[in-house]
XYZ file of C-alpha atoms in Angstrom:
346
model
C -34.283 7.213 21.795
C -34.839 8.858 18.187
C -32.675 12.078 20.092
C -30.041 10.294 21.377
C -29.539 8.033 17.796
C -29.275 11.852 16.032
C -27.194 12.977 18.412
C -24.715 9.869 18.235
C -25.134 10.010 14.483
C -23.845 13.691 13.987
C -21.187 12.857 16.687
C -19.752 10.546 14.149
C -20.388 12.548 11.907
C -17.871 15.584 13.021
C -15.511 12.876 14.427
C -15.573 11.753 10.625
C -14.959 15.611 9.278
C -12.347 16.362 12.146
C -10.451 13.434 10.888
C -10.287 13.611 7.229
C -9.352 17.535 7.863
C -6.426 16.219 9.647
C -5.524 13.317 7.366
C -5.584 16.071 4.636
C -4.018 18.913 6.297
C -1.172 16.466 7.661
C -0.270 14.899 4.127
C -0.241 18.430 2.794
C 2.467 19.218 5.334
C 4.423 16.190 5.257
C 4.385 16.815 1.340
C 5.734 20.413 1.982
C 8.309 19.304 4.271
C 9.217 16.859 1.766
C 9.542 19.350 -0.832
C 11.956 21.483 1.805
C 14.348 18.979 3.464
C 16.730 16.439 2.634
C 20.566 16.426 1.979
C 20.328 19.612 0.944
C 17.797 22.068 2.753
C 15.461 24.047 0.484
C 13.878 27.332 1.720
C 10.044 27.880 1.251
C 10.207 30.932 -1.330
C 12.641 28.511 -3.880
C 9.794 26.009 -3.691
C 7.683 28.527 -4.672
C 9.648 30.025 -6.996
C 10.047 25.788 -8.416
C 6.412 25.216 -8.444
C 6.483 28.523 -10.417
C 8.499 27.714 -13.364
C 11.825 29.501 -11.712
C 14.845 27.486 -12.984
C 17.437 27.440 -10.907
C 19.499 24.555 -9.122
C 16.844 24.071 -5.998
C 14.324 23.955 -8.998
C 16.042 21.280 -10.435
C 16.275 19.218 -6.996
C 12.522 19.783 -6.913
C 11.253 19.181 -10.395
C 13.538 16.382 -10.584
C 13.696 14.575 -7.940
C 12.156 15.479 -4.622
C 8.530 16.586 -6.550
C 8.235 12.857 -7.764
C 9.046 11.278 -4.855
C 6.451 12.903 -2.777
C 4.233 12.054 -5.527
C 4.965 8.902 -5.594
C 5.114 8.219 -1.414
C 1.390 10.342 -1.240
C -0.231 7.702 -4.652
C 1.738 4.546 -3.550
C 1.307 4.727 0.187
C -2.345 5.409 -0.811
C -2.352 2.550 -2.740
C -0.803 0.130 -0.531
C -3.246 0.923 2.028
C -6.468 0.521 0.162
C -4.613 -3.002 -0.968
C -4.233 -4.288 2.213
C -8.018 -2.926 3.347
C -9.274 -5.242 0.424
C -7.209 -7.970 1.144
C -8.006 -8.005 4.980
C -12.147 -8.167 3.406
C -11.187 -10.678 1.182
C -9.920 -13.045 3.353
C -11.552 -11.685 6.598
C -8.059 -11.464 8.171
C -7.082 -8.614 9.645
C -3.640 -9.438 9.248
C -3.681 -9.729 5.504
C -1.814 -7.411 3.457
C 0.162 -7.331 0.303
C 3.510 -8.058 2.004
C 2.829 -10.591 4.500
C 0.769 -12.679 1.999
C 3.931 -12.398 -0.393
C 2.341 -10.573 -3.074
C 4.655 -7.966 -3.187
C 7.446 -10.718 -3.151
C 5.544 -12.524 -5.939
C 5.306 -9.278 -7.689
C 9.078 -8.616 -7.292
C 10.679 -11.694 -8.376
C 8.558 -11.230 -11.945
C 9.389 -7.528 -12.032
C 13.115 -8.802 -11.548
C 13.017 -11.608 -14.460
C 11.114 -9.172 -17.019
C 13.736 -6.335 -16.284
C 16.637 -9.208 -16.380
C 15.285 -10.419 -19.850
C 14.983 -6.929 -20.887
C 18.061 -5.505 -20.275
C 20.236 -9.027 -21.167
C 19.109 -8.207 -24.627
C 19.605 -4.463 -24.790
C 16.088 -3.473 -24.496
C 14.001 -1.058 -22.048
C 11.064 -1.865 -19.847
C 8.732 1.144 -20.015
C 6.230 1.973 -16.625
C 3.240 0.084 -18.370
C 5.880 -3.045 -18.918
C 6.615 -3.309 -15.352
C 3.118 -2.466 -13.929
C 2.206 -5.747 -16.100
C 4.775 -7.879 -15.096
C 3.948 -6.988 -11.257
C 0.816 -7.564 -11.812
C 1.038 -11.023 -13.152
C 3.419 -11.482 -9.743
C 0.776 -10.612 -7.557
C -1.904 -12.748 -9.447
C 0.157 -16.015 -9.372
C 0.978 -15.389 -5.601
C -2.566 -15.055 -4.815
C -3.601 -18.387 -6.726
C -1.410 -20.144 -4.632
C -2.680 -18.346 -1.239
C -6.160 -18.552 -2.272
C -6.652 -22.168 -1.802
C -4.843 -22.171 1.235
C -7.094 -19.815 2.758
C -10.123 -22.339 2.073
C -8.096 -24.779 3.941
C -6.779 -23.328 6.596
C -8.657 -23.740 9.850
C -6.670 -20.832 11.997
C -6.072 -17.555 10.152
C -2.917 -17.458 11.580
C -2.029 -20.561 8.827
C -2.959 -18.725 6.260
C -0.542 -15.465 7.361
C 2.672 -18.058 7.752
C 1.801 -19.847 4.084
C 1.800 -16.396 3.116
C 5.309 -15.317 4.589
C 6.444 -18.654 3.455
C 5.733 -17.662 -0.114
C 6.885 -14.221 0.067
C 10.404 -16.178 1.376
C 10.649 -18.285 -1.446
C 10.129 -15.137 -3.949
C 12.458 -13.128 -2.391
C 15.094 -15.641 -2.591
C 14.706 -16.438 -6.192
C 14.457 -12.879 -6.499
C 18.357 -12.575 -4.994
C 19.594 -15.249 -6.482
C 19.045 -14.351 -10.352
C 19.950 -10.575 -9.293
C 22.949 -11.755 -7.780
C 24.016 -13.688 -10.462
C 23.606 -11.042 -13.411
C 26.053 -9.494 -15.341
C 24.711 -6.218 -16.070
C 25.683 -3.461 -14.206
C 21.961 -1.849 -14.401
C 20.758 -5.037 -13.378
C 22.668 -5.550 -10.240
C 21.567 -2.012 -8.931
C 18.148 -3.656 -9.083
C 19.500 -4.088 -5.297
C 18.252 -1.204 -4.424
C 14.792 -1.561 -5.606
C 14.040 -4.665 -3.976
C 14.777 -3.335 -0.740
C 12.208 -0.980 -1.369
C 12.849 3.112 -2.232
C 10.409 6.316 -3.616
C 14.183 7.329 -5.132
C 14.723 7.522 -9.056
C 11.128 8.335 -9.585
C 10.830 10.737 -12.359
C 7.740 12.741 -13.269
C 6.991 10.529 -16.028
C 7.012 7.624 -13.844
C 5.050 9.790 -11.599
C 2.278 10.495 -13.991
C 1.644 6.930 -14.957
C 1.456 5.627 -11.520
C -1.265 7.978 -10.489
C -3.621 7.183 -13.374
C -3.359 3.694 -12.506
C -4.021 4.108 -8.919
C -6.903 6.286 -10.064
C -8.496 4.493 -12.043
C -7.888 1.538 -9.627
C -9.411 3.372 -6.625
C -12.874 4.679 -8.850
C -14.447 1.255 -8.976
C -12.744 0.098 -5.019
C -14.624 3.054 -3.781
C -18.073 2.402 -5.818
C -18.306 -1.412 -4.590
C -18.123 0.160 -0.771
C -21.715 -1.377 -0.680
C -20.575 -5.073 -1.741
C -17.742 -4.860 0.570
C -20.057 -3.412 3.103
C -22.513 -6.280 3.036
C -19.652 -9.227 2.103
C -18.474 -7.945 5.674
C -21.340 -9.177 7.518
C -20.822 -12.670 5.943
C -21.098 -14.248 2.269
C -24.469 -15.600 2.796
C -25.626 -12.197 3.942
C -23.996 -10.739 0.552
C -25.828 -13.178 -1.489
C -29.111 -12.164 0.182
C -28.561 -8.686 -0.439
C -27.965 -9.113 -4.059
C -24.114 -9.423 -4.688
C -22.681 -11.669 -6.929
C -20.243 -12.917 -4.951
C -17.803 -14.620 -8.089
C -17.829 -11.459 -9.991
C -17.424 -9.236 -6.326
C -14.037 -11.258 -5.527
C -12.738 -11.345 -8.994
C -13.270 -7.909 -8.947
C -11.471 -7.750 -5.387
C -8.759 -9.785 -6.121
C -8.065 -7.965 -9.581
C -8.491 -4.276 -8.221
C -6.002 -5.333 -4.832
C -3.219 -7.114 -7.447
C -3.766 -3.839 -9.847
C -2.763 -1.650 -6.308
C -0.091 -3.793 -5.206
C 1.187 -3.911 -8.260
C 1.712 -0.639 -9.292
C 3.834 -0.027 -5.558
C 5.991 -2.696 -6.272
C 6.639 -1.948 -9.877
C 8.122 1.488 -9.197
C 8.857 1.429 -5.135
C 9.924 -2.438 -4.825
C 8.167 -4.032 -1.855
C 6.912 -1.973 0.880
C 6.071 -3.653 4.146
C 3.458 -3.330 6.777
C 1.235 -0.484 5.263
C -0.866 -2.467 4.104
C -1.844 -4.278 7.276
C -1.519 -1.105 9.854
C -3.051 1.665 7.999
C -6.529 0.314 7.710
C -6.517 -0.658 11.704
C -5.927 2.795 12.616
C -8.097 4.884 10.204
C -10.709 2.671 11.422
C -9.691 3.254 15.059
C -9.331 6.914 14.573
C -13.146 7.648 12.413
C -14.716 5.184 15.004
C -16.950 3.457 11.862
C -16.268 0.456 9.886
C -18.181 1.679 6.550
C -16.339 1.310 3.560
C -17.011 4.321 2.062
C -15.467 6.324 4.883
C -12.634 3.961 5.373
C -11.985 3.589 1.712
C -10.641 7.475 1.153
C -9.630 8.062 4.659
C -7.149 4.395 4.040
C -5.855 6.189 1.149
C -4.922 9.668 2.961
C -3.542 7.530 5.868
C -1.574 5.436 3.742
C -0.045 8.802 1.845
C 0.724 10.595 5.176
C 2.128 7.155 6.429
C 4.503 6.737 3.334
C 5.206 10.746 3.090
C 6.740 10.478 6.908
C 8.176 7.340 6.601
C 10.463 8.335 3.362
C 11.033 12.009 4.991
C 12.881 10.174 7.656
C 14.302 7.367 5.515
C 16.132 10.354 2.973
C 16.992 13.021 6.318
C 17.786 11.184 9.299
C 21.285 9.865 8.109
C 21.758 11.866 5.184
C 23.602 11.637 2.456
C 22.868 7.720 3.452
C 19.491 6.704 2.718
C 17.610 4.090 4.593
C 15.328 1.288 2.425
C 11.706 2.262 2.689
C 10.867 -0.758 4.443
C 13.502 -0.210 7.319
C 11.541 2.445 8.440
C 8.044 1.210 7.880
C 8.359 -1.846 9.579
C 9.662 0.397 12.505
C 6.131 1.764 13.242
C 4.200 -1.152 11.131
C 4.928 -4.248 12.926
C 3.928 -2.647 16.211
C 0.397 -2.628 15.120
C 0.944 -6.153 13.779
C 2.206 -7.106 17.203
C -0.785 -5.694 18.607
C -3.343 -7.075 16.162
C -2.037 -10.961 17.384
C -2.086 -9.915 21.160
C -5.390 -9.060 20.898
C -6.884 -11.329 18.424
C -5.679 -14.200 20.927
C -6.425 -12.637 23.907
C -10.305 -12.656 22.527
C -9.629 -16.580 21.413
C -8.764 -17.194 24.673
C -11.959 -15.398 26.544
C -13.996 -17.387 23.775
């Protein structure tokens, strides 16, 4: 018995090491081929050369705009996916995630009325300006789905509340961009259809030290989430403090969210899918395995996703979300199918 427990333990534990090699080596590649194609192909040695300090024009497309956008698809796809991992232990949904709860929505209608008030009185909203005005989206969003979840007696309820919420946002959320004067303003369009464009390395730089410093303390309460995942009364007994463990949730999830829909707009279905398949593919629930390997899945997810969004019909470029709800709501699909199928045995 002791043989066979050390043999099934090192099995996971090469399945684990075979799949964060791949995670890694695949979001490396998907970041190179980002670097390479587009509307304009780019040849391996003039990325080089770019990365090198060579100016030329191909330098320019990289440094300038193709560099921060894979940046920004490899932190914010990362980010979106260790949201929606929290989320889903939050509410012990599997279906939870930033969009389909309307947090992102929450987060985009204040992002819209900050940048509105902004620029209708000739002023700038810097990256820390709109982080903070997401991030006051996504808390009010979650007050109001918070309560519902203690109410609702099918988790389903608490998924359509949260779609109902993200409706109302995103209608608001067209209806004062539509209605502004400013030219700036109206292309705000764009970025609430979701897009890794316009990114500069500036941009780039802040997002990533929020999402680090975000993703530090997620990965050191892997033990709290690990035990609140076997039920709250099994938390308590094992020491957690549950108030201070889902303020700490609900804060470090908003903080992720946030930062996406700040300088992406809302990105859907990340959130929920990438979690389900990391833990599929490492064959472990443990949060301190899922945790980083949510975060490289995420990246590679968002890295592909924008590589086709930018390529397939170029010069035209597809919204983000287009194309991630393309191979996201499959797995959503799938997650409902199966979660009543089990009801139904039960």
């Amino acid at each position: 018995m002791e043989q066979t427990n050390r043999a099934a333990k090192i099995n996971r534990t090469t399945r684990c090491a075979v799949c964060y090699a791949a995670l890694l080596l695949l979001t490396l590649a998907l970041g190179a081929a980002g670097l390479r194609f587009g509307s304009v192909k780019i040849t391996a040695q003039e990325i080089i050369s770019a990365l090198g300090g060579e100016k030329s024009t191909a330098a320019d497309i990289i440094m300038i705009s193709r560099l921060p956008r894979v940046i920004a698809a490899t932190v914010l796809g990362g980010a979106l996916a260790v949201s929606g991992y929290l989320l889903q232990t939050f509410f012990a949904n599997p279906i939870a995630g930033p969009f389909v709860l309307g947090i992102s929505s929450g987060a985009k209608l204040t992002v819209a009325l900050a940048m509105i008030v902004f620029l209708g009185n000739g002023m700038t909203l810097d990256s820390a300006g709109l982080i903070i005005a997401a991030f006051v989206g996504s808390l009010l969003s979650l007050g109001l789905i918070i309560p519902v979840s203690g109410r609702a007696q099918k988790n389903y309820m608490l998924i359509v509340c949260g779609i109902m919420i993200g409706y109302i946002c995103s209608a608001v959320t067209e209806f004062v961009v539509t209605f502004a004067d400013d030219s700036n303003i109206v292309n705000l369009h764009n970025w609430s259809m979701g897009s890794f464009s316009g990114i500069g390395m500036d941009e780039a730089g802040v997002m990533s030290a929020v999402v680090l410093a975000a993703m530090v303390p997620t990965f050191l309460l892997s033990k709290q989430i690990g035990a609140y995942q076997l039920g709250e009364a099994y938390a308590r007994n094992s020491g957690v403090n549950i108030r201070w463990f889902r303020l700490a949730v609900i804060l470090l999830s908003s903080l992720l969210s946030a930062c996406v829909t700040a300088f992406a707009g809302p990105v859907s279905f990340v959130g929920i899918a990438v979690p389900h398949v990391v833990k599929r593919m490492l064959g472990t629930a443990k949060p301190r395995v899922i945790i980083p390997a949510a975060f490289l899945g995420g990246a590679c997810f968002c890295l592909l996703c924008d590589l086709i969004a930018r390529s397939m019909f170029a010069p035209t470029e597809l919204s983000i979300s287009s194309v991630t709800a393309v191979f996201g709501a499959p797995v959503v699909i799938w997650l409902l199918v199966r979660r009543q199928s089990g009801e139904g045995r039960a």
